[in-house]
mmCIF file of C-alpha atoms in Angstrom:
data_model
loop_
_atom_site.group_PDB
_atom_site.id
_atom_site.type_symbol
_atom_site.label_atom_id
_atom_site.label_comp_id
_atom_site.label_asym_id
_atom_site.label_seq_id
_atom_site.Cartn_x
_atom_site.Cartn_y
_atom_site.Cartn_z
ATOM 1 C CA UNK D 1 0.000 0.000 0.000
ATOM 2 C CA UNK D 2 0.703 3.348 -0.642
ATOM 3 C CA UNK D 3 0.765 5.963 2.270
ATOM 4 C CA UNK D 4 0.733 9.645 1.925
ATOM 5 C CA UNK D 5 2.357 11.497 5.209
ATOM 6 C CA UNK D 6 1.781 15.654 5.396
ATOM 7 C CA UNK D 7 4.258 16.841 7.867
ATOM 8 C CA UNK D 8 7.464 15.283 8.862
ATOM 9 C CA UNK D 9 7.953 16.001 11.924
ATOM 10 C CA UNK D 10 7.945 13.978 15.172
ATOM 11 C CA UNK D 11 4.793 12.237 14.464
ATOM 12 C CA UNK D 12 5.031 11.701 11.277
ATOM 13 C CA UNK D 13 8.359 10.118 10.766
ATOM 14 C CA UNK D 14 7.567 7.637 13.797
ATOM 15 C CA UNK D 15 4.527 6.652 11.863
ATOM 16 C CA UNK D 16 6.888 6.502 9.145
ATOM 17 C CA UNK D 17 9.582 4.462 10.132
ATOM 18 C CA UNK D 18 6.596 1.923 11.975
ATOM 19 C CA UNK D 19 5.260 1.671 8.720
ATOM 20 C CA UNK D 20 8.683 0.522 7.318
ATOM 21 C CA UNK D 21 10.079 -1.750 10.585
ATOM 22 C CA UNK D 22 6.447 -3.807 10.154
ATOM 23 C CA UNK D 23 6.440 -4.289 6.500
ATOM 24 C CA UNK D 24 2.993 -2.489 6.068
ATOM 25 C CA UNK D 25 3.664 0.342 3.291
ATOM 26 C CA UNK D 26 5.963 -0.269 0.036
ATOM 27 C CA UNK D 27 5.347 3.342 -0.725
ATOM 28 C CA UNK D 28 5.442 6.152 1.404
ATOM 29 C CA UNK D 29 5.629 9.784 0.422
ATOM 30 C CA UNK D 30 6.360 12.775 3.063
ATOM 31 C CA UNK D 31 4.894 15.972 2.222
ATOM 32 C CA UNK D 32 6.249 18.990 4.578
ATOM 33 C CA UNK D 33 6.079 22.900 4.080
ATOM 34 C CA UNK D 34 9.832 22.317 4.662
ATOM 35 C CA UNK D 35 11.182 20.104 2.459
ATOM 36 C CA UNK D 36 14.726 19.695 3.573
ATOM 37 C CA UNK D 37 13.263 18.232 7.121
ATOM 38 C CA UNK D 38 10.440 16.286 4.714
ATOM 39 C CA UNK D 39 13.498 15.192 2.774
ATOM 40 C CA UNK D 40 16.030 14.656 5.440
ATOM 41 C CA UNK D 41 13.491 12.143 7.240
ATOM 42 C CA UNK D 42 12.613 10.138 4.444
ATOM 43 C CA UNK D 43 16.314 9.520 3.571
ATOM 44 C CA UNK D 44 17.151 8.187 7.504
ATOM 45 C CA UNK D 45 13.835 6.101 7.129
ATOM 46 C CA UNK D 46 15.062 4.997 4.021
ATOM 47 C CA UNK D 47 18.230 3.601 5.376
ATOM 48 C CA UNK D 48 16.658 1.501 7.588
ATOM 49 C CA UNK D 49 14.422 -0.041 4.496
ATOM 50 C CA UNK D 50 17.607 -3.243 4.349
ATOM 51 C CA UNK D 51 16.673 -4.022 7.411
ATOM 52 C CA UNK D 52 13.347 -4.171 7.000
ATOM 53 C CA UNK D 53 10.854 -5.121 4.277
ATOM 54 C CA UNK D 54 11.348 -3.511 0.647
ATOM 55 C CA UNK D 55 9.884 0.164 0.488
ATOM 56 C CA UNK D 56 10.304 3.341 -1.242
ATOM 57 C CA UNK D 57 10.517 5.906 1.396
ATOM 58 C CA UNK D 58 10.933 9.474 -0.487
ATOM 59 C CA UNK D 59 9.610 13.331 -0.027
ATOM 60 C CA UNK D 60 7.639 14.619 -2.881
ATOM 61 C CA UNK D 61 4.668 17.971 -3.515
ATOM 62 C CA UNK D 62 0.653 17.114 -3.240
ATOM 63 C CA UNK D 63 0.712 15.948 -6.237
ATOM 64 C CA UNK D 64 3.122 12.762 -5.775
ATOM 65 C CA UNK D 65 0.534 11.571 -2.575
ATOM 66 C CA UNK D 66 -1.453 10.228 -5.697
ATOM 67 C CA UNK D 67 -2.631 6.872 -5.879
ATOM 68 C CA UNK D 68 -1.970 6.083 -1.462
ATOM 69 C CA UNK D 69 -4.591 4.051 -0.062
ATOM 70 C CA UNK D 70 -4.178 6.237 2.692
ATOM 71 C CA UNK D 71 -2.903 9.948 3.723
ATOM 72 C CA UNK D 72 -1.957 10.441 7.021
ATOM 73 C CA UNK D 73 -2.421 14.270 8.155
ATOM 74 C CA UNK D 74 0.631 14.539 10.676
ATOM 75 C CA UNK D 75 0.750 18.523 10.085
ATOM 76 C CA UNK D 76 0.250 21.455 12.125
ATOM 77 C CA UNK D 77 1.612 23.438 14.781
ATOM 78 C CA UNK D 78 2.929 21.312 18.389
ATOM 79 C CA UNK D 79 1.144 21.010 21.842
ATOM 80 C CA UNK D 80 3.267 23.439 23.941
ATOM 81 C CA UNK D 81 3.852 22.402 27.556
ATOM 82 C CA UNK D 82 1.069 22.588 29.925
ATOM 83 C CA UNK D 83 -1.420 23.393 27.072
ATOM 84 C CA UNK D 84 -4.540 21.302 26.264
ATOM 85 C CA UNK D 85 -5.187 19.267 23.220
ATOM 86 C CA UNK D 86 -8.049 21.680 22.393
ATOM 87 C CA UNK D 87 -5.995 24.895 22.975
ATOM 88 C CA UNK D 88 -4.529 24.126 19.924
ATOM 89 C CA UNK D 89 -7.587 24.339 17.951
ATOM 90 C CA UNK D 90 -7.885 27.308 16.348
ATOM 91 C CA UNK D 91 -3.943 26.860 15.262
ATOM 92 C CA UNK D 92 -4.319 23.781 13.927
ATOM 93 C CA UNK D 93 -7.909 24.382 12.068
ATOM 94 C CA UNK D 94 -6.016 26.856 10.277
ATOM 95 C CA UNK D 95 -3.473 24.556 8.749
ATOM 96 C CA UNK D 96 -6.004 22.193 7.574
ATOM 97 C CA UNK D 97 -8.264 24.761 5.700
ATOM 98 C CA UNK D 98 -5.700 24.458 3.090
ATOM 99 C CA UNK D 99 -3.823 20.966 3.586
ATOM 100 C CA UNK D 100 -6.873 19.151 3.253
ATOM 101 C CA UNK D 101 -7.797 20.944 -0.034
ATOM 102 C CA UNK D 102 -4.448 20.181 -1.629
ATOM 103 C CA UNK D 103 -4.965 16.089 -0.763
ATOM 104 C CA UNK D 104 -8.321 16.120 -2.091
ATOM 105 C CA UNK D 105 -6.973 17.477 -5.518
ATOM 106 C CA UNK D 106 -4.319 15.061 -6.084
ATOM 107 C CA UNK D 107 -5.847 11.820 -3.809
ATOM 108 C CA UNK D 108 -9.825 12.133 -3.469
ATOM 109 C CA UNK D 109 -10.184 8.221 -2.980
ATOM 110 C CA UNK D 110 -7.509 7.607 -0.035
ATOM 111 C CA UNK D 111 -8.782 7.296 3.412
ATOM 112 C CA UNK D 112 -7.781 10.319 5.457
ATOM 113 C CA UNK D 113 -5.793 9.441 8.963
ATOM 114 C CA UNK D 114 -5.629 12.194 11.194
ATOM 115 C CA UNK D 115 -3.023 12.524 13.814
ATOM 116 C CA UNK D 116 -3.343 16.186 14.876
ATOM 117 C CA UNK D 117 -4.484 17.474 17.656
ATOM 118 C CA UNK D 118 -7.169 17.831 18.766
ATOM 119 C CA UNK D 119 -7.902 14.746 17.090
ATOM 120 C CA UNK D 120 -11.096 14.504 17.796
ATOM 121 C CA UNK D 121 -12.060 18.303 16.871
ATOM 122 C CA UNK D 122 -9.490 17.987 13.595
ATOM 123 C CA UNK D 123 -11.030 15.146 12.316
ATOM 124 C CA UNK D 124 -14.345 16.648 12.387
ATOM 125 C CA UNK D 125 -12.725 19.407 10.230
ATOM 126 C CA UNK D 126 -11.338 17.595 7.812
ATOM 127 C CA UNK D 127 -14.642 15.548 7.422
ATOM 128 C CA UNK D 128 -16.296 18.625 6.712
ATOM 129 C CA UNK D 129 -13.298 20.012 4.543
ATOM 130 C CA UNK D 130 -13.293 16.999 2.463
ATOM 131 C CA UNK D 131 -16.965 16.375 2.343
ATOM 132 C CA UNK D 132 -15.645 12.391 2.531
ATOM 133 C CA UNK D 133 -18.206 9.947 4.204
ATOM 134 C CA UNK D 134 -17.131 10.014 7.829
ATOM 135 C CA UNK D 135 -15.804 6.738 7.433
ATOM 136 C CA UNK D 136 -12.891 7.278 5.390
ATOM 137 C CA UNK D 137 -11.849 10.146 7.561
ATOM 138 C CA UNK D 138 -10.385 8.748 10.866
ATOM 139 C CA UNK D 139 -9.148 10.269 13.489
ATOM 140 C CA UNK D 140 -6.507 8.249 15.723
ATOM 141 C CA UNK D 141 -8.535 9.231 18.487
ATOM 142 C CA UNK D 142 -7.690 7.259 21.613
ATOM 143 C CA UNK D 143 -6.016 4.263 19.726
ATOM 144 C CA UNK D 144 -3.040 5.342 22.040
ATOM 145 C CA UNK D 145 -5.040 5.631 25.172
ATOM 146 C CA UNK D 146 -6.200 2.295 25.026
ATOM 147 C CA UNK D 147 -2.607 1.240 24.675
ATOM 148 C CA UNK D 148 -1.495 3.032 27.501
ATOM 149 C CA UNK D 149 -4.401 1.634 29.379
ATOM 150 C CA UNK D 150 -3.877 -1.805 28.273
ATOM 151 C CA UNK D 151 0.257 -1.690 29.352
ATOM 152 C CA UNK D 152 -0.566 -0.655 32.711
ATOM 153 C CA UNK D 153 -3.089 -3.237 33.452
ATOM 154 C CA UNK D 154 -0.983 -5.560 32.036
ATOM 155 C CA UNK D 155 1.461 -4.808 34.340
ATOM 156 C CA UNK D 156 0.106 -4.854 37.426
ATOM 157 C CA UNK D 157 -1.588 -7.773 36.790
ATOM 158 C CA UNK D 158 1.620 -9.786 35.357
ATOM 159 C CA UNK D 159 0.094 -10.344 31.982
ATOM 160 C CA UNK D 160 0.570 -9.465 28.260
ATOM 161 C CA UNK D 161 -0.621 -5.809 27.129
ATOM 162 C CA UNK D 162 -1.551 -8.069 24.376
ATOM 163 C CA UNK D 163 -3.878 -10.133 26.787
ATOM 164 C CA UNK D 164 -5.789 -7.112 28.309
ATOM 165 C CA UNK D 165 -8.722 -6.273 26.004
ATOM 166 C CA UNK D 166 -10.153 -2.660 27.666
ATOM 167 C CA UNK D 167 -10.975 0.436 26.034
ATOM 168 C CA UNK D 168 -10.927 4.317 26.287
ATOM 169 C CA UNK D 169 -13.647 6.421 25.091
ATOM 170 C CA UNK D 170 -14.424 9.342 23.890
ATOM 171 C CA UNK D 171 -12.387 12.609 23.358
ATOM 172 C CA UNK D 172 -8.431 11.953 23.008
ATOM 173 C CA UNK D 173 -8.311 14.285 26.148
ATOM 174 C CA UNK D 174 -9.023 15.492 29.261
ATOM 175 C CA UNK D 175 -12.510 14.131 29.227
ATOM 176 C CA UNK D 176 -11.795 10.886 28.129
ATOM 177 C CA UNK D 177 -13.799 7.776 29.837
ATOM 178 C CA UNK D 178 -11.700 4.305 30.709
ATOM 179 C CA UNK D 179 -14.320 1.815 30.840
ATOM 180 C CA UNK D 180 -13.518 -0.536 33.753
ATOM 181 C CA UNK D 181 -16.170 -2.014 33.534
ATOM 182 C CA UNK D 182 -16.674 -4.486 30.508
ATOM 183 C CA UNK D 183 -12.467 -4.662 30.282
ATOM 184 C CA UNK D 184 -10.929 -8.120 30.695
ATOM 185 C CA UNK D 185 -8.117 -10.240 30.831
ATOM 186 C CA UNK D 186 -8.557 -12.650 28.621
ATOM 187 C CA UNK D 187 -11.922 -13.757 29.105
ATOM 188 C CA UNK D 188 -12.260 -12.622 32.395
ATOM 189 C CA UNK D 189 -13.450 -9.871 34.153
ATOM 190 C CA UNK D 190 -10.654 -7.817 35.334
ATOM 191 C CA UNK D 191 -11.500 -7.795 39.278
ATOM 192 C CA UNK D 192 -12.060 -11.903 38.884
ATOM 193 C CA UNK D 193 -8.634 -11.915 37.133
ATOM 194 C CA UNK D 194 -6.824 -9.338 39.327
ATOM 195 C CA UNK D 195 -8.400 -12.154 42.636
ATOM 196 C CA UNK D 196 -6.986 -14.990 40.875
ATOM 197 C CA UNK D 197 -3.586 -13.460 40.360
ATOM 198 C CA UNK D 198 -3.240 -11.772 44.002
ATOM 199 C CA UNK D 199 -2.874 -8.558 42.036
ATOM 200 C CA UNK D 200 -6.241 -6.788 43.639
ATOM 201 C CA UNK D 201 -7.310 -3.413 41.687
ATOM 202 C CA UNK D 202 -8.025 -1.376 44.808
ATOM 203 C CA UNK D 203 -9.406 1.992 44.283
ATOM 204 C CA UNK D 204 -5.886 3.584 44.734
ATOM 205 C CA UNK D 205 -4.280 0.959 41.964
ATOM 206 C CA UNK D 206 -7.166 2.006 40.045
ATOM 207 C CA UNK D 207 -6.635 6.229 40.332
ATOM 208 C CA UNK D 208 -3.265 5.021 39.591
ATOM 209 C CA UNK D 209 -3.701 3.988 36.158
ATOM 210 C CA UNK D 210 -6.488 6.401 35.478
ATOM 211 C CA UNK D 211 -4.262 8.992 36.040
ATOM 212 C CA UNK D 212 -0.996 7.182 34.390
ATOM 213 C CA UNK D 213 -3.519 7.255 30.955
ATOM 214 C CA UNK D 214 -4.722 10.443 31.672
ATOM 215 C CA UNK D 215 -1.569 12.567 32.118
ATOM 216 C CA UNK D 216 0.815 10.379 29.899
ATOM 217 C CA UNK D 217 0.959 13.179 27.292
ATOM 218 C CA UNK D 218 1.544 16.113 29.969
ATOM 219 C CA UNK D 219 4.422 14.001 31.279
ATOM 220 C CA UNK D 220 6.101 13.055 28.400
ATOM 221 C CA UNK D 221 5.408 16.987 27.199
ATOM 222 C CA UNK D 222 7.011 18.369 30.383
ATOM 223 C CA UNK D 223 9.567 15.537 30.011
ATOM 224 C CA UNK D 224 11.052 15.892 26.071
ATOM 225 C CA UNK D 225 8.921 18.236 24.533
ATOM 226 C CA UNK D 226 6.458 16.155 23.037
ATOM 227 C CA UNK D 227 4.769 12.516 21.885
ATOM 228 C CA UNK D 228 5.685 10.565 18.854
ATOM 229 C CA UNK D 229 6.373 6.781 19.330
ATOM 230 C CA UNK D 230 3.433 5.429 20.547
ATOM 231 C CA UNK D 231 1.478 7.167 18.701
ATOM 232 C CA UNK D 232 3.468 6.780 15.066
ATOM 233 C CA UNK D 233 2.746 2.786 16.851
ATOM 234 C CA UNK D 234 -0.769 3.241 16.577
ATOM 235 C CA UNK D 235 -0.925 5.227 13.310
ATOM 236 C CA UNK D 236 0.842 2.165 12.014
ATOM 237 C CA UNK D 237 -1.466 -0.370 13.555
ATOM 238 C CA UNK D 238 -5.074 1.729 11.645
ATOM 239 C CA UNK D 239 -2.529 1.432 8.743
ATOM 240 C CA UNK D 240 -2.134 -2.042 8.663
ATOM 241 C CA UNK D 241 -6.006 -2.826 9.121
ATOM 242 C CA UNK D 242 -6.739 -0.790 6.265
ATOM 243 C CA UNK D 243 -4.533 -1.971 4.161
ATOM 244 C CA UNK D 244 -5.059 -6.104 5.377
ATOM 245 C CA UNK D 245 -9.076 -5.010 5.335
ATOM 246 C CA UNK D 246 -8.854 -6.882 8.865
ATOM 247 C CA UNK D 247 -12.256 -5.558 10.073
ATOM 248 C CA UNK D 248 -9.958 -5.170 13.470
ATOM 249 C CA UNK D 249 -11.834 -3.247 16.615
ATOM 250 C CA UNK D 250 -10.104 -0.464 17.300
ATOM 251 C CA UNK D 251 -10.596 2.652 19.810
ATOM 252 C CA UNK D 252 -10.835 5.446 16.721
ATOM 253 C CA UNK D 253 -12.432 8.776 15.715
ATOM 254 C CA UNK D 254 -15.045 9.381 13.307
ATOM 255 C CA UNK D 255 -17.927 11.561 13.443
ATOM 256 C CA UNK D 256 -21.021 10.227 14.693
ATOM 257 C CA UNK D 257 -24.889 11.131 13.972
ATOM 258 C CA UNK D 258 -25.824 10.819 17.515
ATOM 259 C CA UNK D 259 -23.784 10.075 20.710
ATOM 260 C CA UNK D 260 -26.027 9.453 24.032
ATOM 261 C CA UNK D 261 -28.223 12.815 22.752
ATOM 262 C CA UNK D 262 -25.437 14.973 21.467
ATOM 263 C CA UNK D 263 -25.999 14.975 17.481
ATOM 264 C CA UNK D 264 -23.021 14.853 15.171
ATOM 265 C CA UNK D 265 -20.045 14.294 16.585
ATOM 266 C CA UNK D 266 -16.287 13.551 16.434
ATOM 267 C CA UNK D 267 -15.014 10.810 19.187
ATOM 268 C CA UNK D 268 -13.477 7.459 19.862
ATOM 269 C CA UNK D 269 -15.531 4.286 20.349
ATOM 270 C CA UNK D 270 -14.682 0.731 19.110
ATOM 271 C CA UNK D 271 -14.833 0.412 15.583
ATOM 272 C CA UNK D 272 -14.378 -1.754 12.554
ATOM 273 C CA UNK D 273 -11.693 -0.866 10.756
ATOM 274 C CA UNK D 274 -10.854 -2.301 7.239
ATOM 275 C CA UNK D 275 -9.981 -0.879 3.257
ATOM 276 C CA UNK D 276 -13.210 1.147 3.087
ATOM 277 C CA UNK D 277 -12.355 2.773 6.634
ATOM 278 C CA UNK D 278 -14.640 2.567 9.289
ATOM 279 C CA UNK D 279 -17.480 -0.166 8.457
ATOM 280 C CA UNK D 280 -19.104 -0.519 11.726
ATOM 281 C CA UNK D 281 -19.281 1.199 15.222
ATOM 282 C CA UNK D 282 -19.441 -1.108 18.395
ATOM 283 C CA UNK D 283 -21.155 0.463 21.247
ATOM 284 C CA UNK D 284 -20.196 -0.845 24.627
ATOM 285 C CA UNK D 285 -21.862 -1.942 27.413
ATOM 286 C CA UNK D 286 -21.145 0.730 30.445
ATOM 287 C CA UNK D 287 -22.223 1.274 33.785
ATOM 288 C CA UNK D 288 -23.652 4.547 34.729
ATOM 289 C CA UNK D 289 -21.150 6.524 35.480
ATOM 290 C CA UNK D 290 -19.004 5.260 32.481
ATOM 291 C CA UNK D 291 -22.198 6.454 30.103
ATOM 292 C CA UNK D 292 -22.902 9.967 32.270
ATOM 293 C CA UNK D 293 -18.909 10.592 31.306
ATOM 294 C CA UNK D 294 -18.828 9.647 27.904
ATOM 295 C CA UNK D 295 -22.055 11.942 27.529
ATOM 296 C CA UNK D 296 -20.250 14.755 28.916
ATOM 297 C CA UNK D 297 -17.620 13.794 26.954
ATOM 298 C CA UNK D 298 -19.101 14.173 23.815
ATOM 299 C CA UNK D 299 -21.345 17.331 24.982
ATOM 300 C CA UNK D 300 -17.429 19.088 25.085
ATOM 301 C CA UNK D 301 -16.340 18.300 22.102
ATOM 302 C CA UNK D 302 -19.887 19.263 20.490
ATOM 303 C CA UNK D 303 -19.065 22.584 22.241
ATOM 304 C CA UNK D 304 -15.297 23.351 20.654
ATOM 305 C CA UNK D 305 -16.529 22.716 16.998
ATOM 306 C CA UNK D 306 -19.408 24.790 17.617
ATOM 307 C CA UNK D 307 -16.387 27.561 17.990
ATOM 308 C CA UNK D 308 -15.094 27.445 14.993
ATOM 309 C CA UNK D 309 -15.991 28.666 11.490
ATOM 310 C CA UNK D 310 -15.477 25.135 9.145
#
């Protein structure tokens, strides 16, 4: 497959260079207002292509994104310490107004991966920027969230991230909603799991790893300036299920009609995710409090795009 990557930064080129280490694009194209960075990082991925699987990995305009299954928008301007995902909106929104013009142009039937933040917010711009059917516009949404999640249940309960099946909802943010209650471990229910294991999920283990998914950004921000591996992992891992058409459940943005009585609106839920995008969304089963937060949830994010002038 073919993949289209606009802006080379920190984001990008780890989605890059993922791309290349698991075998997933033979083609990738980086597309950056500066092209000696856009070049300069497709050259050092390139030189890692012999020890991967074959791959072109070059830098090119718009107009050599043509033909990618998918187009990964990676551009934009960097959350700043201590700022918000959705500070950045009116920064970022600006960008887009005339990226995602320039990709439709040269590559109207790719599937659109956004990566900026907000994510949530951004996608719902380029949706409307497009005019695409949400499905083909995705927004990574909290694909990373739920990986963070996953690893540190995993490890306090001795297990494989890979083992841990649990999800986070809703906005890639400060409102987002970890939903304890239908995760397991394996097939079992995390508490019956956590008993069997002598690894009990008290209420301080779990405010732990709420807060260890909820502030991972902030402390990686405060700690090196900003995020790019896990989430150039999880850009890679949509990638791959687009481009096998594995119909894989993942935790990803697109916008939705109705969400719990807010109408039309951008945020993460599990989803089926295959060559024609997103096929299917999987609503969960939640408890309460889980579906009062996610309802908030959405209500915010309904609130910031209602800011803006699309």
């Amino acid at each position: 497959m073919k993949v289209g990557i606009v802006g080379a930064g920190m984001v990008g080129s780890a989605a890059g260079f993922a791309l290349i280490q698991r075998g997933i694009a033979k083609d990738i194209v980086f597309v950056d207002i500066d092209t000696a960075r856009a070049r300069a990082e497709a050259e050092d991925i390139a030189h890692a292509v012999p020890f991967a699987a074959p791959a072109i990995v070059r830098h090119g305009d718009y107009k050599d994104i043509a033909g990618a299954g998918v187009v990964i928008l990676a551009c934009g301007v960097s959350q700043k310490p201590g700022e918000t995902r959705l500070a950045l909106l009116e920064r970022n929104a600006a960008v887009f107004r005339s990226v995602v013009g320039e990709v439709m142009a040269h590559c109207p039937d790719a599937i659109l991966l956004v990566a900026s933040n907000p994510v949530d917010i951004m996608g719902q711009v380029t949706q409307a920027l497009s005019g695409l059917p949400p499905g083909r516009v995705i927004g990574s949404g909290t694909i990373l969230d739920t990986a963070r999640f996953r690893w540190l249940l995993g490890r306090h309960l001795g297990i494989s991230p890979g083992s841990v099946h649990a999800y986070v909802l809703g906005e890639h943010g400060d409102s987002e909603v970890l939903a304890w209650s239908n995760a397991r471990a394996g097939s079992v229910s995390l508490a019956h799991f956590a008993a069997q294991v002598g690894a009990a999920l008290t209420s301080d283990v779990r405010a732990r790893i709420d807060d260890g998914v909820r502030n991972a950004a902030y402390t990686i921000i405060e700690g090196k300036g900003a995020t790019w591996y896990g989430i150039g992992g999880g850009l890679a891992r949509i990638c791959a299920a687009i481009a096998g058409d594995e119909q894989a459940v993942l935790s990803v943005s697109t916008v939705e009609a109705e969400v719990l009585g807010v109408a039309d609106v951008a945020l993460s839920l599990p989803r089926l995710v295959g060559r024609q995008g997103v096929t299917a969304t999987l609503w969960p089963e939640l408890d309460a409090a889980e579906t009062e937060a996610l309802a908030a949830s959405a209500a915010i994010l309904k609130g910031r795009i209602g800011e803006i002038s699309i």
